[in-house]
Amino acid sequence: MGTLAMDERGGGPAVVLVHGGAGPRSTWAGLESLAARWTLLHVYRRGFGASPPPPDGRQDFDVDAGDLTEVFAERRPHVVAHSYGGFGALLAAARCPDAVRSVTIIETPLYFLAPDDPGVIRLKRLGDEVLTRGPDADPAMLREFLALAGAPDGTSDATTAAVHRAWRARLPGGARPDLGAIRAAGIPAMVASGDHLAGLELICDRLADALGARRIVAPGAGHFVAAAPSFADTLAEFLAANHR
């Protein structure tokens, strides 16, 4: 279906899962139980799995949005997006709100929502350093960023590959999804975080306000919120309540 590779699991209405800087397997561990009622479509963003490489080898949330618009139009799914994947998901939802049943956004760093907060400024500086310089980033900043992103072991092959994939990506500071359009369309929304970083909590609070969204905090798994003990049940309840 379309440009992107996807794994399909379960049966029932479609739930599209859009990962960020880590692949689907790491990002969505913990949601297996949802396959009993829902068809889980694990999307592979460009550069991951069997999906094509991104243009010029550079991750770009606007390219993601074009890809996801095609996916959403095909199935009219519920959408669950994590971290960098949330930029493309929100952009696509704003462009084609009739193609989306609901959106759940997990720790997507929309810096413009809290530009003056010291914690957000620090997070932006770390992220920009790693995305701009990749493996040549300041070692201390790289270690701190990876720890916040849920990859404290900076020497593993998987972490090294993730850093190279993120290198030269379009910077999150340029993302400006039309949150008002999503809210005006009446798309049910939920915003989730893992209670491990104050700057991300503030961004998620403000995103929830902008979308008129349900706001949940699911601690216990750091940035990989889907694996937190309470998250799968909460997501299942939200999907069921908003399937129409």
C-alpha angles and dihedrals in degrees: 000000000000126000103320128075116238139185114217121207134172130004137271134050116000124263114184113208114202115193127204128211093334122062126258096265094059096036100049103037105133099041097085093109091064090070088077090074106012138052104239112208108196104202119205109213117219111292093029129097114328095337117115120263117267118259111282088000089282125129110233126180091206090058088048089054092055091049093047094048087063092048094048093048090054098055111011090225139177105257127219115181133180132207113310089008089065092069094062092040093054093044091051093046091052091050096048108019093162089064095060128073096190141339129223115188121195120198098322106170102231095172095183090071092068106015097157100047111112093221092051091046089053092047091050092049092052094046094046091049093054097041092047100043103023113185090003092061119124103284095228092048091046092052092048093048093049091049091052090047091054098256105104093161101080093178100063120108091238093053092046090051091049092052091051092049091051093047112114093004118156104273119251091230088075095057114109109165114183098250091172091060091053092050093045090053089059095237109167109240140189128188120201136188138173102231094239103113127037095212092055091047090055092048090050092048091054094043090054090050092050093050097038084238136163108257121214135174117205111181127189106069104056114219092351092076095167089073094054113118096247101036105085093051092047092049092048091053092048093049093048093048092051103040107118 
